[in-house]
mmCIF file of C-alpha atoms in Angstrom:
data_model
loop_
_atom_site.group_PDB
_atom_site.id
_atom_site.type_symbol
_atom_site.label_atom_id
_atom_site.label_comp_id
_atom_site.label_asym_id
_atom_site.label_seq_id
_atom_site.Cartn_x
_atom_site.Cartn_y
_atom_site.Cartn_z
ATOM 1 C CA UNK A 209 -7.570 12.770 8.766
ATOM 2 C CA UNK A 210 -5.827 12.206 12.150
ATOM 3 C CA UNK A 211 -6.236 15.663 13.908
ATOM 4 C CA UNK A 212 -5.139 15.352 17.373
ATOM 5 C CA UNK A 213 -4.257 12.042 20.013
ATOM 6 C CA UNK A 214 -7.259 12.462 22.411
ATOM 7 C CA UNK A 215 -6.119 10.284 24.871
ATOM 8 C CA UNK A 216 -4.090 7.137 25.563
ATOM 9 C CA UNK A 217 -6.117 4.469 27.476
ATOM 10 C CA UNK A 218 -4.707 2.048 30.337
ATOM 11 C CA UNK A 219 -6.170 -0.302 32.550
ATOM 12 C CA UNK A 220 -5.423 -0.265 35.857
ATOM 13 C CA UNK A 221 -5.867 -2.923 38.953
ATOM 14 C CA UNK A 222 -6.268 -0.289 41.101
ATOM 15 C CA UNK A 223 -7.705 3.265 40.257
ATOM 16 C CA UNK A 224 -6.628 5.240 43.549
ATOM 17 C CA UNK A 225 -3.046 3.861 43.423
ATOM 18 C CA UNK A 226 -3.000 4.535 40.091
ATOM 19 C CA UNK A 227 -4.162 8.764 40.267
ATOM 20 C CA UNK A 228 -1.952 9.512 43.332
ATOM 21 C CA UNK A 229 0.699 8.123 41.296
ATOM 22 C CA UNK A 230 0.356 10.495 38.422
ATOM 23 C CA UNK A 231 -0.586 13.071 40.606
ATOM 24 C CA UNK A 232 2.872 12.717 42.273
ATOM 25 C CA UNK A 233 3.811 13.116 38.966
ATOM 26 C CA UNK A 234 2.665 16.761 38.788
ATOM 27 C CA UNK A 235 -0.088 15.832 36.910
ATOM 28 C CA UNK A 236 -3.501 17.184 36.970
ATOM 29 C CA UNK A 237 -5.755 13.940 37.865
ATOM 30 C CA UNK A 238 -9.357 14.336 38.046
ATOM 31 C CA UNK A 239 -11.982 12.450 40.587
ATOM 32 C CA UNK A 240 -13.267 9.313 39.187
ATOM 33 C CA UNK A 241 -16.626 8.763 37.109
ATOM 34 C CA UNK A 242 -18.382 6.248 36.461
ATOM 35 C CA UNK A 243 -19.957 5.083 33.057
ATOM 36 C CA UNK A 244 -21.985 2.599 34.000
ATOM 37 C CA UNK A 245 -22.875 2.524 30.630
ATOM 38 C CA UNK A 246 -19.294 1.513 29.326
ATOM 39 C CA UNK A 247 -18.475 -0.703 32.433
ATOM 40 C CA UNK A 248 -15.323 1.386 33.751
ATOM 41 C CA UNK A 249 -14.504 4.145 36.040
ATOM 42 C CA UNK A 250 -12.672 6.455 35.086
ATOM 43 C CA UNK A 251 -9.828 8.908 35.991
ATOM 44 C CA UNK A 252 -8.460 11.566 33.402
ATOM 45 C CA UNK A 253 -5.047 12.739 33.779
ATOM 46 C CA UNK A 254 -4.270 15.773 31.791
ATOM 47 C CA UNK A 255 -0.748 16.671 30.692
ATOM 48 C CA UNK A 256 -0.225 19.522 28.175
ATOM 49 C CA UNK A 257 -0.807 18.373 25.095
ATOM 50 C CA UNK A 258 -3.050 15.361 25.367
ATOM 51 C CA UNK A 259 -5.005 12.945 28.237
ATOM 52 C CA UNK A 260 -4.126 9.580 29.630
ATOM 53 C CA UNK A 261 -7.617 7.688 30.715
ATOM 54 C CA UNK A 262 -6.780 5.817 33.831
ATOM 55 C CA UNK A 263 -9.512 2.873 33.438
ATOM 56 C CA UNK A 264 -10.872 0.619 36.129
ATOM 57 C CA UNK A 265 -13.853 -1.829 35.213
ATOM 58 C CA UNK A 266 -17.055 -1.010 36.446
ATOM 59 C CA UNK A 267 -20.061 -3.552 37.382
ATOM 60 C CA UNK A 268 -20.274 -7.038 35.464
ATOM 61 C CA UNK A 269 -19.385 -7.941 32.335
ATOM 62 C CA UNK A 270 -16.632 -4.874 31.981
ATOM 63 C CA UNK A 271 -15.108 -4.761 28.602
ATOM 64 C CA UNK A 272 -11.775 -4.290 30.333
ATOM 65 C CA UNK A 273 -12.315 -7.243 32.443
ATOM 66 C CA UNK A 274 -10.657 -10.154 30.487
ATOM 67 C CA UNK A 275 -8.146 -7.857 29.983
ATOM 68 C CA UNK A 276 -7.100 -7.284 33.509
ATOM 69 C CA UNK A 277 -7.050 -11.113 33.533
ATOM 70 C CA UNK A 278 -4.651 -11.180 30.908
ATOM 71 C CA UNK A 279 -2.603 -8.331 32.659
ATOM 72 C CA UNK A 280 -2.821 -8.209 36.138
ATOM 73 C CA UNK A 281 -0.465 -5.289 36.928
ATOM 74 C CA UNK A 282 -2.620 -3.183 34.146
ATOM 75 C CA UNK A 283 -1.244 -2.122 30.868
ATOM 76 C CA UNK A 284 -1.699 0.586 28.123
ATOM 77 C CA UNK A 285 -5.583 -0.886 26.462
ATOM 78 C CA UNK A 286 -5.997 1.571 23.263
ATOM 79 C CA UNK A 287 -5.328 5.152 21.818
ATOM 80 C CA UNK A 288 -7.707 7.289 20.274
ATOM 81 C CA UNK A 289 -7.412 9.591 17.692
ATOM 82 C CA UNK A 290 -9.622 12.595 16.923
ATOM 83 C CA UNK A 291 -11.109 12.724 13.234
ATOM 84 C CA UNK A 292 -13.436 15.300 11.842
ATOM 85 C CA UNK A 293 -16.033 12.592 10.723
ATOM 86 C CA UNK A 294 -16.398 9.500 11.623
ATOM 87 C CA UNK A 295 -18.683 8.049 8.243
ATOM 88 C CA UNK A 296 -15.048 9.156 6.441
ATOM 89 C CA UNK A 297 -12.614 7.546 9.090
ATOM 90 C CA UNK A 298 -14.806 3.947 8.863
ATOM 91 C CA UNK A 299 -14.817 4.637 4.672
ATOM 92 C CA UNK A 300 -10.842 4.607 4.654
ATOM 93 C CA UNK A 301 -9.970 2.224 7.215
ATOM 94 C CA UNK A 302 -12.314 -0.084 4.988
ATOM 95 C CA UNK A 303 -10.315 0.838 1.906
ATOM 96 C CA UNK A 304 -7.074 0.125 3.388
ATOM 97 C CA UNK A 305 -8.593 -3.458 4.495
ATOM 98 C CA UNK A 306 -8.637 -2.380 8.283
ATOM 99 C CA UNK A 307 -12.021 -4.174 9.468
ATOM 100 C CA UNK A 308 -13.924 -2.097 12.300
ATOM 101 C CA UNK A 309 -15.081 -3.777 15.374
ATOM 102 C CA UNK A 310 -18.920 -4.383 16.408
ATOM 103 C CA UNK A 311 -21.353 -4.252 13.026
ATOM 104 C CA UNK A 312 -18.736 -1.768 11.335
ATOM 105 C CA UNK A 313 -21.029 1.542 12.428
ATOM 106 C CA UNK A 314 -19.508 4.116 14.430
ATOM 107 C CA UNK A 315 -20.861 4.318 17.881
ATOM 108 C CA UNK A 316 -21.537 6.543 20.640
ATOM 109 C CA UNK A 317 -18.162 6.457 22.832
ATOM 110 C CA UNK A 318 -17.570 7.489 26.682
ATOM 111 C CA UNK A 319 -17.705 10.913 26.066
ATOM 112 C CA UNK A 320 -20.825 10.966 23.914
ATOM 113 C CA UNK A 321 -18.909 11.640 20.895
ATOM 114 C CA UNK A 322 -19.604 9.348 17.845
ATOM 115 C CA UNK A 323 -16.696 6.467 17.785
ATOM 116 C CA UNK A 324 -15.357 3.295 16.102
ATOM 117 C CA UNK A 325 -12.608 0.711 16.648
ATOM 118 C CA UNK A 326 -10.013 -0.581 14.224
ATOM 119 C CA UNK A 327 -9.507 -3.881 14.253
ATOM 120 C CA UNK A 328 -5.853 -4.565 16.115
ATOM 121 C CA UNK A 329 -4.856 -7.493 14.271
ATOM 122 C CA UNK A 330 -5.494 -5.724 10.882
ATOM 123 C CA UNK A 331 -3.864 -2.451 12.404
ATOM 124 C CA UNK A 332 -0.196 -3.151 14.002
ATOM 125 C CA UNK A 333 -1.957 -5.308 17.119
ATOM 126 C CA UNK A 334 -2.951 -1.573 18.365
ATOM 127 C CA UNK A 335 -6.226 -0.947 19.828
ATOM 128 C CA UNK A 336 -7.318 1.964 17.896
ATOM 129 C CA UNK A 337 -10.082 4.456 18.817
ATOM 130 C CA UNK A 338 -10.925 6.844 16.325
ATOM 131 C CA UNK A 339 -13.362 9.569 17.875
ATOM 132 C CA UNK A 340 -15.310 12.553 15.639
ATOM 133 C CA UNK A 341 -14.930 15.819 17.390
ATOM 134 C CA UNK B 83 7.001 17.241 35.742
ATOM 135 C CA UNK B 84 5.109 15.526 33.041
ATOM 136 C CA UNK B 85 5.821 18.404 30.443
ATOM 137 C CA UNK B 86 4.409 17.009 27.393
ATOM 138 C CA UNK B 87 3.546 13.238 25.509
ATOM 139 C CA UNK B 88 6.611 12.985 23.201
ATOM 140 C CA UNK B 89 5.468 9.473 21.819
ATOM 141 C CA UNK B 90 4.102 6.748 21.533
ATOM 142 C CA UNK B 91 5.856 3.796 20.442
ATOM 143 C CA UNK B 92 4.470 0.531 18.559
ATOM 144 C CA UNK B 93 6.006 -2.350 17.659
ATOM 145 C CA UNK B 94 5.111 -3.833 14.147
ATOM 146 C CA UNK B 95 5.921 -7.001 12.355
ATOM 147 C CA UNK B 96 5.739 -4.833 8.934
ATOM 148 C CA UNK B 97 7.600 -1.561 9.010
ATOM 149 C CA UNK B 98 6.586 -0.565 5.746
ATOM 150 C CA UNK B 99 2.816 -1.713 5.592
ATOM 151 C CA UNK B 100 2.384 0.039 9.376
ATOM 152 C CA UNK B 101 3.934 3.131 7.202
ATOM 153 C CA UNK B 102 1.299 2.850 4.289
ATOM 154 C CA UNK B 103 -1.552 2.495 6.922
ATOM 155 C CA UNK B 104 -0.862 5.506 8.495
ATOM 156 C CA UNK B 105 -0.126 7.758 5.268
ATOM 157 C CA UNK B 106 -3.165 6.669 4.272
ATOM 158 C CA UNK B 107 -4.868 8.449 7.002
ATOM 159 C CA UNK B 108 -3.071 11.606 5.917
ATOM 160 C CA UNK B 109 -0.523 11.555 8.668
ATOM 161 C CA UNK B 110 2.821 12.791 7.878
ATOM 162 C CA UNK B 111 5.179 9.665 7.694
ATOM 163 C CA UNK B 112 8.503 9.510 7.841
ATOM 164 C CA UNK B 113 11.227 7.159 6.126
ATOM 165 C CA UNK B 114 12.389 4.902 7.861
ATOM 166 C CA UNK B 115 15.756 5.312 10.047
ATOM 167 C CA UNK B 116 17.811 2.495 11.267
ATOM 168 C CA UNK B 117 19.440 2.823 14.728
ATOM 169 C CA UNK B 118 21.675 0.079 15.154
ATOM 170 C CA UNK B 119 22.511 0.953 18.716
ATOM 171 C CA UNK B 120 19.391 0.444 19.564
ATOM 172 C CA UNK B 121 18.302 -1.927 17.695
ATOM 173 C CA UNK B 122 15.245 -1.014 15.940
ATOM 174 C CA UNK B 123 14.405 0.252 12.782
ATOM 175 C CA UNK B 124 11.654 3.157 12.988
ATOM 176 C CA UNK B 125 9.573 5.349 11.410
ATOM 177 C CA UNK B 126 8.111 8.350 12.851
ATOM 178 C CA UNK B 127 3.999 9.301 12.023
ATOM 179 C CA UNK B 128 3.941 12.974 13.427
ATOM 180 C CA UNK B 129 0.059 14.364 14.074
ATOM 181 C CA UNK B 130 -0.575 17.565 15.472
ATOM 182 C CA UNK B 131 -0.137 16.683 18.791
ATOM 183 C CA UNK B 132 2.284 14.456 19.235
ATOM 184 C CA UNK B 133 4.296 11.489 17.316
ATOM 185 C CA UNK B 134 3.677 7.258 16.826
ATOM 186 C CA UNK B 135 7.072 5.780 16.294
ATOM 187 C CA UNK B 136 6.778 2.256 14.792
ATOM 188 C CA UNK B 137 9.189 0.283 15.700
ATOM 189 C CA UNK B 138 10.963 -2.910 13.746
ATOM 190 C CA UNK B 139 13.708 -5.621 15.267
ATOM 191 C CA UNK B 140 17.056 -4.533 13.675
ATOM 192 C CA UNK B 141 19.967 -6.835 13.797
ATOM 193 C CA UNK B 142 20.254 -9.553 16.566
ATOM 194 C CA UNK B 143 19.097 -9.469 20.133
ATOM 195 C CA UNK B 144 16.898 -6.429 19.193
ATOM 196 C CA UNK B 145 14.915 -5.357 22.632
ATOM 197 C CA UNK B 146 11.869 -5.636 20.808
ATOM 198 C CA UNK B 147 12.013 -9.330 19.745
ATOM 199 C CA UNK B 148 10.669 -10.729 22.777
ATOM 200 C CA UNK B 149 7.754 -8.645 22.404
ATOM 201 C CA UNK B 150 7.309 -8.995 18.631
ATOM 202 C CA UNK B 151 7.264 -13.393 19.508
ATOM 203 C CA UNK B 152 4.532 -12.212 22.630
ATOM 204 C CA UNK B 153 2.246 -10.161 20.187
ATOM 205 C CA UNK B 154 2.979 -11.730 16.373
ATOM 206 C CA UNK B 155 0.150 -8.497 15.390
ATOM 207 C CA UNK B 156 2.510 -6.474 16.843
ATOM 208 C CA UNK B 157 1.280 -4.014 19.703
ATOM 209 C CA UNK B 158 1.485 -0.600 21.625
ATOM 210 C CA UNK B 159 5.021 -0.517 23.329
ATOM 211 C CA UNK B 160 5.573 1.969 25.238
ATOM 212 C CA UNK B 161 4.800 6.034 25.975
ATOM 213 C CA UNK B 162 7.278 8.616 26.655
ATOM 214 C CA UNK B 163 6.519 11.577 28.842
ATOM 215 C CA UNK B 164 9.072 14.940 28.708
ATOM 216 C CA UNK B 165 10.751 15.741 31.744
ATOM 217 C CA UNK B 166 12.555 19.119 32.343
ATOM 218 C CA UNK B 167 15.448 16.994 34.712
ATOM 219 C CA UNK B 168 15.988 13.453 34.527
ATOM 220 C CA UNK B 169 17.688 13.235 37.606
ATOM 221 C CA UNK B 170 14.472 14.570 39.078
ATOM 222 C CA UNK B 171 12.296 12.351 37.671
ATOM 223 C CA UNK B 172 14.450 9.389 38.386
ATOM 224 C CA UNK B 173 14.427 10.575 42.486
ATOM 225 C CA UNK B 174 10.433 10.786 42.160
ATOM 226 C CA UNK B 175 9.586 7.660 40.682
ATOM 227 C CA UNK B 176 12.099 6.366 43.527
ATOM 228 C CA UNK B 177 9.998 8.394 46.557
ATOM 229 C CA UNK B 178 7.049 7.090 45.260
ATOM 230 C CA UNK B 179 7.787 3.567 45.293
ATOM 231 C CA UNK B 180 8.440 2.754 41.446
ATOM 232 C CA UNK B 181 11.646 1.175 40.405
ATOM 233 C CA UNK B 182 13.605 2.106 37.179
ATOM 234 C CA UNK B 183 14.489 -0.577 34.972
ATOM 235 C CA UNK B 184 17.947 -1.340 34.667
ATOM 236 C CA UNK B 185 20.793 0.577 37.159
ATOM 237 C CA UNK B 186 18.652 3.197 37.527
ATOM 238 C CA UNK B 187 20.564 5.909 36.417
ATOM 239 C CA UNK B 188 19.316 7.582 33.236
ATOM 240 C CA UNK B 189 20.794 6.589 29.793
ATOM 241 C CA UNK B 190 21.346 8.140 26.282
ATOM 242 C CA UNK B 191 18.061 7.136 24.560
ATOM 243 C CA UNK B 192 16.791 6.797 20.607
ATOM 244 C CA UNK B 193 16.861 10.648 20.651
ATOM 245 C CA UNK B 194 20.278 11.224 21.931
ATOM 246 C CA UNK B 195 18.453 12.666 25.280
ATOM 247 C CA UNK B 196 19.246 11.170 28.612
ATOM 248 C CA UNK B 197 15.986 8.533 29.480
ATOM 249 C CA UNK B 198 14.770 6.330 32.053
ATOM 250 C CA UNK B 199 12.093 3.530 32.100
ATOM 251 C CA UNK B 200 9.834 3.018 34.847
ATOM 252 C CA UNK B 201 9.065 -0.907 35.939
ATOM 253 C CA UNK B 202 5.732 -2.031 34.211
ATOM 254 C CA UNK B 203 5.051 -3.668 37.283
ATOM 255 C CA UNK B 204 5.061 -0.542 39.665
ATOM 256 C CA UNK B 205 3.511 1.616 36.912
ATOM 257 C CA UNK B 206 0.099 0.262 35.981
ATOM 258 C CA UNK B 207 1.181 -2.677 33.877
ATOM 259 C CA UNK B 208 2.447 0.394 31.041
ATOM 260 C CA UNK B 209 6.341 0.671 29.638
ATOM 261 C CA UNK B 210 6.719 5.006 30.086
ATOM 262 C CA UNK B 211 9.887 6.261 29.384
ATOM 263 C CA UNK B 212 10.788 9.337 31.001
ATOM 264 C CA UNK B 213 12.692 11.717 28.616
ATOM 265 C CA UNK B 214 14.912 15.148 29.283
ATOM 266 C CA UNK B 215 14.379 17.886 27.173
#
């Protein structure tokens, strides 16, 4: 069911410092965009075989907000793993007892993709993002 | 530099429930593997792309403890990136301002390949481990 790790997910203070440093790195780093409609800006940082999301929050009322509270210097916020549909992901999370956050219905994530969260504290204290590509 | 994502590593309170989640979403799961000089117990969920390690506490003083007491739910670790020369990496994250945990030279890690760790603090909050290949 897991086909690929889209992307690993971390939070950072500050977005700038943040891309030159993976772009010292070697790493291809993209501009930033903003989702206004997520509450972040964004930076993706593309290494071979997957993407880190370099997240900054965006407007009031970010979801990463408390979050950067709780971790000033940043820190790694969720993965996400690509499925090939989502209805069958939030089926067998539910059978293994993993509750989905929100009403339980997949979503439309930050790349317009349909999405849904796992619970962390019923899956390993992980953020868990599982996206239908 | 960054060649490739060679893991992600989460800690879990349940090494063998964190097994049975992930088998259940048809990822190929490994049994588990003690490495006493490191302390940890792990277990190695291997998707397409790249590889979750779960980690357990094994034996006293385990690096992980601390962590485990932090985050009782258990929680994303760290990430380790590939590097083609360690000693390269480990003069890069220097020039750029981020300090390596411990002496600073690179050590023999979980994989028997020589590894660094960047400071959380100078990285965006995240534990990345750098590793030669």
């Amino acid at each position: 069911m897991l086909t690929w790790l889209n992307h690993i997910a971390i939070a950072v203070p500050d977005l700038s410092k943040a891309a030159a440093q993976y772009k010292s790195l070697g790493a291809n780093v993209s501009d930033p965009k903003d989702l206004p409609e997520h509450g972040v800006t964004v930076v993706f940082v593309t290494i071979p075989n997957t993407k880190i999301e370099l997240m900054h929050p965006l407007g009031q009322g970010s979801p990463i907000e408390a979050f950067l509270e709780r971790n000033p210097s940043g820190g790694i916020h969720h993965l996400c793993f690509e499925v090939a549909e989502i209805g069958e992901a939030a089926d067998k999370l539910r059978d293994i007892g993993v509750r989905v956050l929100g009403d339980g219905t997949p979503k439309l994530g930050a790349h317009d993709k349909p999405v849904l969260f796992a619970h962390p504290k019923d899956f390993q204290g992980a953020l868990v993002e599982f996206e239908q590509i």
